[in-house]
XYZ file of C-alpha atoms in Angstrom:
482
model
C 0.000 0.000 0.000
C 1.879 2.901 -1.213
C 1.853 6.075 1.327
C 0.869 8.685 -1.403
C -3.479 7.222 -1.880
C -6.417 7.480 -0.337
C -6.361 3.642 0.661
C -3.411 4.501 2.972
C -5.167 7.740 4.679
C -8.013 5.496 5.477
C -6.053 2.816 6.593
C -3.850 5.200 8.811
C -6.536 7.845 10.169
C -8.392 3.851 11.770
C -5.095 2.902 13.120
C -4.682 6.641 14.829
C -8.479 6.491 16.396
C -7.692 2.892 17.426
C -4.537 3.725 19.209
C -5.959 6.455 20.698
C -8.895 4.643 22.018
C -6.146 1.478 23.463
C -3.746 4.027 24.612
C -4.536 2.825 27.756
C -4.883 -0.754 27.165
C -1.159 -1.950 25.896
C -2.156 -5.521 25.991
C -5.112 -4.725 23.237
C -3.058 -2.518 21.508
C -0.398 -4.535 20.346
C -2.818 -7.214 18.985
C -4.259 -4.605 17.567
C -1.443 -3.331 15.941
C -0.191 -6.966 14.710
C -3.227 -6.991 13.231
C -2.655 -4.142 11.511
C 0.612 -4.825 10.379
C -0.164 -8.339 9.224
C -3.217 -6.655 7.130
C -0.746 -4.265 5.560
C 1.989 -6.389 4.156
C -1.122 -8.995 3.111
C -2.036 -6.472 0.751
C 1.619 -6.483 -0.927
C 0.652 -10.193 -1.148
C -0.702 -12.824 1.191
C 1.722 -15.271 0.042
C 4.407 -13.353 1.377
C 3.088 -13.304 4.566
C 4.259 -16.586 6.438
C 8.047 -15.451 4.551
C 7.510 -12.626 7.499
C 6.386 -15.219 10.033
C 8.942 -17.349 9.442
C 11.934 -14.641 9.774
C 10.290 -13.753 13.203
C 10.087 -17.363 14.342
C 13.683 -17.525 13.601
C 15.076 -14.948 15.128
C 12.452 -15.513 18.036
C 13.838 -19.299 18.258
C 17.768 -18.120 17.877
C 17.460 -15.857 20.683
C 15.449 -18.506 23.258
C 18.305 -20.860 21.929
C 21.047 -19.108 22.749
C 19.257 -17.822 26.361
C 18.992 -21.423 26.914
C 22.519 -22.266 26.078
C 24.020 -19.436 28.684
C 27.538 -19.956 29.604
C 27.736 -22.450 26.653
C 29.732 -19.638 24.049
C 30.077 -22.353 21.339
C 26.298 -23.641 21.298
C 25.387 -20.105 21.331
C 27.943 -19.215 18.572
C 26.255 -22.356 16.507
C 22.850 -21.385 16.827
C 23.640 -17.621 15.717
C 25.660 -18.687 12.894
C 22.844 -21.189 11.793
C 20.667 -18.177 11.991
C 22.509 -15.848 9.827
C 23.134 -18.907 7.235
C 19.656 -19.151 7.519
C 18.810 -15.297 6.833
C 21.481 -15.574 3.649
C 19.496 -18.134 2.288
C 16.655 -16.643 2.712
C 17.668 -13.753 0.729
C 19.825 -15.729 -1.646
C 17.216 -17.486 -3.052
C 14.575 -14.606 -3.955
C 16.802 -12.177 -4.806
C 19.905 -14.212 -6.107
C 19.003 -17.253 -7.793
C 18.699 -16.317 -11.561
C 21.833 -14.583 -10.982
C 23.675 -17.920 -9.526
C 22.322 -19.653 -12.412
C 23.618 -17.427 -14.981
C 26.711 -17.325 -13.366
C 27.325 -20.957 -12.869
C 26.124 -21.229 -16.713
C 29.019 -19.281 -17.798
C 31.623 -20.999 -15.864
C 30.268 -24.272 -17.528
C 30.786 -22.772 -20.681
C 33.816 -21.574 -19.755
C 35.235 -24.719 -18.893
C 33.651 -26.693 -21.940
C 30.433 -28.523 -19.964
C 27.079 -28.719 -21.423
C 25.375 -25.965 -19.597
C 21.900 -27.987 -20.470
C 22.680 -30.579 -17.947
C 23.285 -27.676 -15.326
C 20.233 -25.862 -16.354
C 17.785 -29.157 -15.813
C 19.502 -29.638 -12.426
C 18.611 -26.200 -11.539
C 15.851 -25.069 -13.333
C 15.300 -21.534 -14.490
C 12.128 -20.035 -12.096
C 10.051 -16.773 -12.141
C 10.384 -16.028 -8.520
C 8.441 -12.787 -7.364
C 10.417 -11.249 -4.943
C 9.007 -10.664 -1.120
C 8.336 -6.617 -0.667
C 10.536 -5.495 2.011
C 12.342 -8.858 2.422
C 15.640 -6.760 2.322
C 15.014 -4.483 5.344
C 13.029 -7.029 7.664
C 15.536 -9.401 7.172
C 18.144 -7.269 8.314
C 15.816 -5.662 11.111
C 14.896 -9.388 12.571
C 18.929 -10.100 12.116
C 20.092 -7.534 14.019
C 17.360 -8.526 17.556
C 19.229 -12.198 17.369
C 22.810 -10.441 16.660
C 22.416 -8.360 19.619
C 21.358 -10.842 21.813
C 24.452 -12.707 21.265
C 25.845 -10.212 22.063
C 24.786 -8.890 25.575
C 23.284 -12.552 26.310
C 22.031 -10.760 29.861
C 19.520 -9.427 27.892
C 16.274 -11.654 28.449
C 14.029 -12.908 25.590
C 11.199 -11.044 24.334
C 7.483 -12.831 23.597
C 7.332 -13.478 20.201
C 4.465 -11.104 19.940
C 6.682 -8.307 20.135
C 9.471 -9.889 18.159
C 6.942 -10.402 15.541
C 5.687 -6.581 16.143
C 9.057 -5.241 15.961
C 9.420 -7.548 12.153
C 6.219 -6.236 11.085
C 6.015 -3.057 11.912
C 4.057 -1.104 8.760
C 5.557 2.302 8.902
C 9.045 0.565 8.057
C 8.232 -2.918 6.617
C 8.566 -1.654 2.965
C 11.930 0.328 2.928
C 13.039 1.510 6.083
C 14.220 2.969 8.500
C 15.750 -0.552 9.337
C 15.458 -0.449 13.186
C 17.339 -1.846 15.863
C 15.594 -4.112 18.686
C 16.492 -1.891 21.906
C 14.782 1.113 19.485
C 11.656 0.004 19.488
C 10.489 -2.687 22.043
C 11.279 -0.985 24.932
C 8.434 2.006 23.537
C 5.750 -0.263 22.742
C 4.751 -0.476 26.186
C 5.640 3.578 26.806
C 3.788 5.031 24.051
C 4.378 9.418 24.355
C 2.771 11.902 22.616
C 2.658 15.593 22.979
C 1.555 18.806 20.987
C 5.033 19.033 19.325
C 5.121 15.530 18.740
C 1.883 15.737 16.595
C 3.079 18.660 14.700
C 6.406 17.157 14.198
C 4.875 14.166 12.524
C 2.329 15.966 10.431
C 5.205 18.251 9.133
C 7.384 15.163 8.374
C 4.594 13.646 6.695
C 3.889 16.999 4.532
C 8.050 17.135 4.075
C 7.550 13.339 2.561
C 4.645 14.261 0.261
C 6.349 17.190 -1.083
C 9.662 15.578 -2.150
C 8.009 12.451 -3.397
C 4.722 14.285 -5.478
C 5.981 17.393 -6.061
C 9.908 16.660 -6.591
C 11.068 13.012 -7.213
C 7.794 12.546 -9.536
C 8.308 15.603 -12.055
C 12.083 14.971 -12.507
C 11.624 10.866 -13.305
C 8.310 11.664 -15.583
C 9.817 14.994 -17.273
C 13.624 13.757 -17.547
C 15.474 10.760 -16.167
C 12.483 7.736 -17.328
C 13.206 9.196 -20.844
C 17.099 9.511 -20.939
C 17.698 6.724 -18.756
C 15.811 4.513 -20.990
C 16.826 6.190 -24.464
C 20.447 7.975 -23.908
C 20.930 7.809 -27.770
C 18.038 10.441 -28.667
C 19.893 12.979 -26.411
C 22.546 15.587 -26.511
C 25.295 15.444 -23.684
C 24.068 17.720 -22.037
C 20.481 17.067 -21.314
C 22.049 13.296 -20.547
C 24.429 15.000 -17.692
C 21.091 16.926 -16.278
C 19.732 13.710 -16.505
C 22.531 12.088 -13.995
C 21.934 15.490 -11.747
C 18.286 15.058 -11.647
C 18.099 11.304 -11.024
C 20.757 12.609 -7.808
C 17.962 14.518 -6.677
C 15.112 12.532 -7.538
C 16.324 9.330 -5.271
C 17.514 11.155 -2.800
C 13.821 12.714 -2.614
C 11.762 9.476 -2.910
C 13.548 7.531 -0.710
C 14.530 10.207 1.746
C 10.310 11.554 0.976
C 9.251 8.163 2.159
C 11.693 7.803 4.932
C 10.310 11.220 6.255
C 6.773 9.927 5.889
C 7.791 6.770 7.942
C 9.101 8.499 10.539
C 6.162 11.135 10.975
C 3.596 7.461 11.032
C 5.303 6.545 13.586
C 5.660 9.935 15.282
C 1.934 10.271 15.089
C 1.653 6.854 16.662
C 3.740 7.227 19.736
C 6.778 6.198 18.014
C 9.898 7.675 17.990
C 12.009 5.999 14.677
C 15.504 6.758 13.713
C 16.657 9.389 11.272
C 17.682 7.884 7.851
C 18.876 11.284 6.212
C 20.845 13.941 7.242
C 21.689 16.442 4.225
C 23.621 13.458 2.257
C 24.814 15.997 -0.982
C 26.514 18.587 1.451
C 29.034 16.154 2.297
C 32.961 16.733 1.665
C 34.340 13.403 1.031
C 32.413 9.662 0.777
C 32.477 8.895 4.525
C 30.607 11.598 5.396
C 28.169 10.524 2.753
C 27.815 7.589 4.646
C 27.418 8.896 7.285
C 24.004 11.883 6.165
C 22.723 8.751 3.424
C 20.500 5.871 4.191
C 21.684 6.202 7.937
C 20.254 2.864 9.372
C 21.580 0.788 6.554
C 25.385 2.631 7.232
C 25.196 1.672 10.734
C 24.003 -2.004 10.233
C 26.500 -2.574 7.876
C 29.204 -0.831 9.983
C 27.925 -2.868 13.526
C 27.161 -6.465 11.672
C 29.715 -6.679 9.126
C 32.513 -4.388 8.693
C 33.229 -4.309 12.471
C 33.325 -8.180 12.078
C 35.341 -8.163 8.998
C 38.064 -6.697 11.749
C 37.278 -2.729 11.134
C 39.650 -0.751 11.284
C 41.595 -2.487 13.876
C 43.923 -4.808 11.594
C 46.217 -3.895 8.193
C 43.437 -4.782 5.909
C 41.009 -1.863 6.352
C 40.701 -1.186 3.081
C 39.808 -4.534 1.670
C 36.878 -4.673 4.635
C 35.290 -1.789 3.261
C 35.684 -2.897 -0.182
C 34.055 -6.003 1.039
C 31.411 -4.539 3.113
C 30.059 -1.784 0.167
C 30.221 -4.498 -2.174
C 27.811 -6.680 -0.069
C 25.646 -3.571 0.921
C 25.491 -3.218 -3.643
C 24.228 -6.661 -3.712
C 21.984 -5.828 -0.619
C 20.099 -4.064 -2.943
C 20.293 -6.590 -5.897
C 21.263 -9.307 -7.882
C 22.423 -7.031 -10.977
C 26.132 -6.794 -11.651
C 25.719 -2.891 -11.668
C 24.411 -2.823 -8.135
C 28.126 -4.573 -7.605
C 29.831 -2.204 -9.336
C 28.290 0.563 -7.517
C 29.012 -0.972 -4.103
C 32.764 -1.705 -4.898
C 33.426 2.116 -5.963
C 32.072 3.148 -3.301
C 34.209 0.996 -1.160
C 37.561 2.492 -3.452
C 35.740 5.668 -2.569
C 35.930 4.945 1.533
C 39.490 3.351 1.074
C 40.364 6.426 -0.519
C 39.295 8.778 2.331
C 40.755 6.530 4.969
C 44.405 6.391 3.235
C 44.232 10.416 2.179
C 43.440 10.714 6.135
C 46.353 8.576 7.169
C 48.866 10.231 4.719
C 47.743 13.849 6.219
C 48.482 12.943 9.836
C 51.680 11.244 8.269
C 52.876 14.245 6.625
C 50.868 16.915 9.342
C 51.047 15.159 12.384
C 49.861 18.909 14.252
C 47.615 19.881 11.830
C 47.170 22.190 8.869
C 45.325 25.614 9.316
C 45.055 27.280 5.367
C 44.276 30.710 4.952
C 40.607 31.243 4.721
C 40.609 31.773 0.834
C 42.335 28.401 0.284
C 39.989 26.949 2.787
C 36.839 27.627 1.058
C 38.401 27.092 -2.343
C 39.368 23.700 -0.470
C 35.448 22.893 0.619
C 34.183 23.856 -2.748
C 36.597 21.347 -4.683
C 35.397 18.588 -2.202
C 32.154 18.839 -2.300
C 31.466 18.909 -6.012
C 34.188 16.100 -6.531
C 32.077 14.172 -3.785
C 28.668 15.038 -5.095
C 29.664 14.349 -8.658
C 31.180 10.724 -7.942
C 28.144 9.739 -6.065
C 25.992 11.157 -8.843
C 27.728 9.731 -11.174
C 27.723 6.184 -9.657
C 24.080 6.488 -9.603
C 24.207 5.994 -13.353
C 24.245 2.025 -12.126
C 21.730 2.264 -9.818
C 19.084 3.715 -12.262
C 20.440 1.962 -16.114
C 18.576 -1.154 -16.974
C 22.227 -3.061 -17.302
C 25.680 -2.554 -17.400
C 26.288 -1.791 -20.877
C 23.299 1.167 -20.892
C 25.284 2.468 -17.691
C 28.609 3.051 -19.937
C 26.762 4.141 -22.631
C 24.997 7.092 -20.845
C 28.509 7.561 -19.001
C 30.636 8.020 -22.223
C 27.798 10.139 -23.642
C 28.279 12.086 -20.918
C 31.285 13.524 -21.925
C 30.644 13.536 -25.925
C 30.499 17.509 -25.884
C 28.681 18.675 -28.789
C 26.669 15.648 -29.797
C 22.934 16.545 -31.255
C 19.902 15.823 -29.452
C 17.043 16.248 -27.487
C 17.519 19.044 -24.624
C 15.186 19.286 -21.538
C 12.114 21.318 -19.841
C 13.823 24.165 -17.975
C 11.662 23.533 -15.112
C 14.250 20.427 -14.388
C 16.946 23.370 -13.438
C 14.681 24.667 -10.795
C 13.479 21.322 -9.466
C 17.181 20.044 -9.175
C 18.232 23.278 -7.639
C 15.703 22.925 -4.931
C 16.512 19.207 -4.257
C 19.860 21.335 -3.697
C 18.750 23.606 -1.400
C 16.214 21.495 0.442
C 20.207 20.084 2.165
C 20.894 23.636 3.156
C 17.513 24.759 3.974
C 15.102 21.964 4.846
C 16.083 21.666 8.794
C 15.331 25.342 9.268
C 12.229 25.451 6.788
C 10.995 22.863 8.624
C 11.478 24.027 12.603
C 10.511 27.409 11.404
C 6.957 25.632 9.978
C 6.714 23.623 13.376
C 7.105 26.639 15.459
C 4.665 28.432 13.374
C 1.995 25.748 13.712
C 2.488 25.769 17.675
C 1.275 28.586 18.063
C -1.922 28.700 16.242
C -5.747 27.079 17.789
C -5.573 23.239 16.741
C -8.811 24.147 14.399
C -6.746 26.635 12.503
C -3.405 23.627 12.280
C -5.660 21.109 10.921
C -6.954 23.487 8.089
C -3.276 24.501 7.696
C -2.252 20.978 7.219
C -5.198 20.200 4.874
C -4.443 23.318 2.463
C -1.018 22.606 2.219
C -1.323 19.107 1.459
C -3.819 19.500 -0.945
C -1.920 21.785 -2.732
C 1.078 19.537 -2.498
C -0.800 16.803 -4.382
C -2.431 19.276 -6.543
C 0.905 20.425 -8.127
C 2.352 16.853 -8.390
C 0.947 14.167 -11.232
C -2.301 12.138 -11.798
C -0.579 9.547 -10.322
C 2.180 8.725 -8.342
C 4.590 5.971 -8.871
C 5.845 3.770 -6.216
C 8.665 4.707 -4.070
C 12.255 3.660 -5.882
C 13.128 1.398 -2.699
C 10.203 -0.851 -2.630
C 11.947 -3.004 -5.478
C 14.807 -3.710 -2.675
């Protein structure tokens, strides 16, 4: 059920009155809200529905396992490792297995085998991948990682491990929550004024980027380029790369706003995903403003594992770790390639930051000229590699990729241009990084003070207008594939 319809205003404004109503009643409230969250991924598709059920009873069974197995470090390390294996197959086989057959295929040809033999061993299957299977995967992973961790911690009824899984606001793309986030509110719901306002804003921040923004740009530019780079000149194909920038950074950032003001509404308090991501200087700081949750899991389940930063191969454990966070997202060699240069990207930083204590051990103060001259040059080289990299993200394969990156840089070549409303739309995804905290505590504090009858109508003209400038209809949000 996609955020932006009338289906989902329904569906939320019962779950608000209901909640309301059971504020006081936690036991009733979170069967209601299982309910509800059951109901909402059933609509995605019912058949994915015991998939969910059976990555809660996992992690639900893990962690009762290893409580069980206290003082036993090598049962619990078993049962944890089963789980994860568990998890990877899991995700292997929806999202992977065309892709292991294709590559196993060419190694047989490679080597001279009849690939037909292979191919009636493992036959080729139309396999409709799970919606959200990526993030509560992850989510559900990180409860039974956790626990194996602090092993003091006691077990949870699988109600609320099966809440936490399921939870609606997040089940589709995000934010990927940890355990210790959420449980410990669902029995210490909070709400006040500036909560309220706070989630209506966020909600009204969401519908704007996603309706007004990330919709014109992908129906007015990118679908078009992206899908024909041939029919345009090198120019409008390098607007194209800036737009797409901005549009996925407002969909997915427009829903993970949305998410976040759900649950805000609801008592909730979820974690920020996005923090400014194209004001950043160099690639970890990226990292660090984009897709927060996913940065952190990555960082706290696998490239902390991988040995960090704490032995000589640093470099190769971010390599590794981006790469696996590109395939995170899909079986697609481009969704590798994207991961591993970003990876070079992080190595990068980390040995330009060694070499500068190296060679300034006390530190470097430029004159303020060359300092701002020094800012400028790293943010554009930063925002124009990850712009550029999103070339993979968005082209239909590999070789389209290349082709709309060499075009890129075929100055002169005839073709299509582009609506000049794309500048304007691009520059404010620009200045929404620079702005949008302050535009939107400055819209908070202005709603604060006004009766609650004059807020609601405030709320109700804007977003009608929001929807009113944006198109017909809206397409789903850009994550929901992943």
């Amino acid at each position: 059920m996609n955020f932006v319809t009338l289906e989902f205003a329904t569906f939320f404004l019962f779950v608000l009155v209901a909640g309301w109503l059971l504020r006081e009643r936690e036991g009733e409230y979170r069967a209601f809200l299982l309910v509800c969250n059951l109901f909402f991924y059933a609509l995605a598709g019912m058949v994915f529905v015991p998939l969910l059920l059976a990555v809660a009873v996992l992690n639900w069974g893990a962690v009762h396992l290893m409580s069980r197995f206290s003082g036993q470090p090598r049962k619990r390390k078993g049962v944890i490792a089963l789980d994860v294996a568990l998890h990877v197959a899991l995700l292997a086989f929806f999202k992977y297995y065309e892709f292991l057959i294709l590559g196993l295929e060419s190694l047989a040809s490679a080597a001279g085998l009849d690939t037909g033999i292979l191919r009636h061993a493992l036959p080729s299957m139309e396999i409709l991948f799970p919606v959200g299977l990526s993030f509560y995967t992850f989510q559900g992973l990180s409860y039974a990682i956790d626990h194996y961790r602090c092993p003091d911690e006691p077990p949870r009824a699988f109600l609320d491990v099966l809440l936490f899984v399921s939870f609606f606001p997040t089940i589709m793309a995000g934010p990927i929550m940890r355990a210790r986030q959420f449980l410990p509110q669902l029995g210490h719901r909070t709400w006040d004024s500036r909560d309220l306002q706070e989630g209506f804003a966020l909600i009204l921040s969401g519908l704007f980027k996603k309706v007004v923004i990330a919709s014109y740009l992908s129906e007015h530019i990118v679908r078009d380029v992206f899908e024909s780079p041939e029919f345009y000149s090198s120019w409008t194909i390098l607007a194209a790369v800036y737009a797409y920038s901005i549009q996925i950074f407002c969909d997915f950032s427009g829903y993970s706003d949305m998410a976040i003001g759900v649950g805000r509404l609801m008592g909730f308090r979820l974690p920020e995903n996005f923090r400014s991501p194209y004001l950043a200087l160099n690639i970890q700081d990226f990292w660090r403003r984009w897709h927060i949750t996913l940065s952190l899991w990555l960082r706290d389940y696998l490239y902390i594992p991988l040995g960090g930063s704490r032995r000589g191969n640093r470099y190769l454990n971010l390599i590794i770790t981006m790469a696996l966070g590109g395939l995170w997202h899909g079986s697609n060699i481009r969704f590798l390639v994207w991961g591993v240069m970003h990876g070079v990207g992080l190595a990068v930083v980390h040995a330009f930051h060694e070499l500068k204590k190296r060679f300034w051990p006390d530190g470097f103060t430029p004159s303020p000229a060359l300092h701002w001259c020094g800012v400028g040059a790293a943010w554009l080289l930063t925002f124009h590699f990850v712009s550029f990299l999103w070339v993979f993200f968005r082209a239909e394969d590999m070789e389209r990729s290349l082709e709309i990156l060499r075009r890129v840089f075929v100055f002169g070549q005839p073709g299509e241009g582009f609506p000049l409303l794309v500048i304007p739309a691009v520059l404010i995804g620009l200045a929404l990084q620079l702005f949008g905290a302050r535009l939107f505590a400055a819209f908070v504090d202005a709603q604060e003070r006004l009766p609650w009858a004059v807020q609601a109508v405030v709320l109700a003209l804007v977003g009608g207008f929001i929807l009113k400038m944006g198109p017909d209809g809206v397409m789903p949000f850009i994550y929901f594939q992943f």
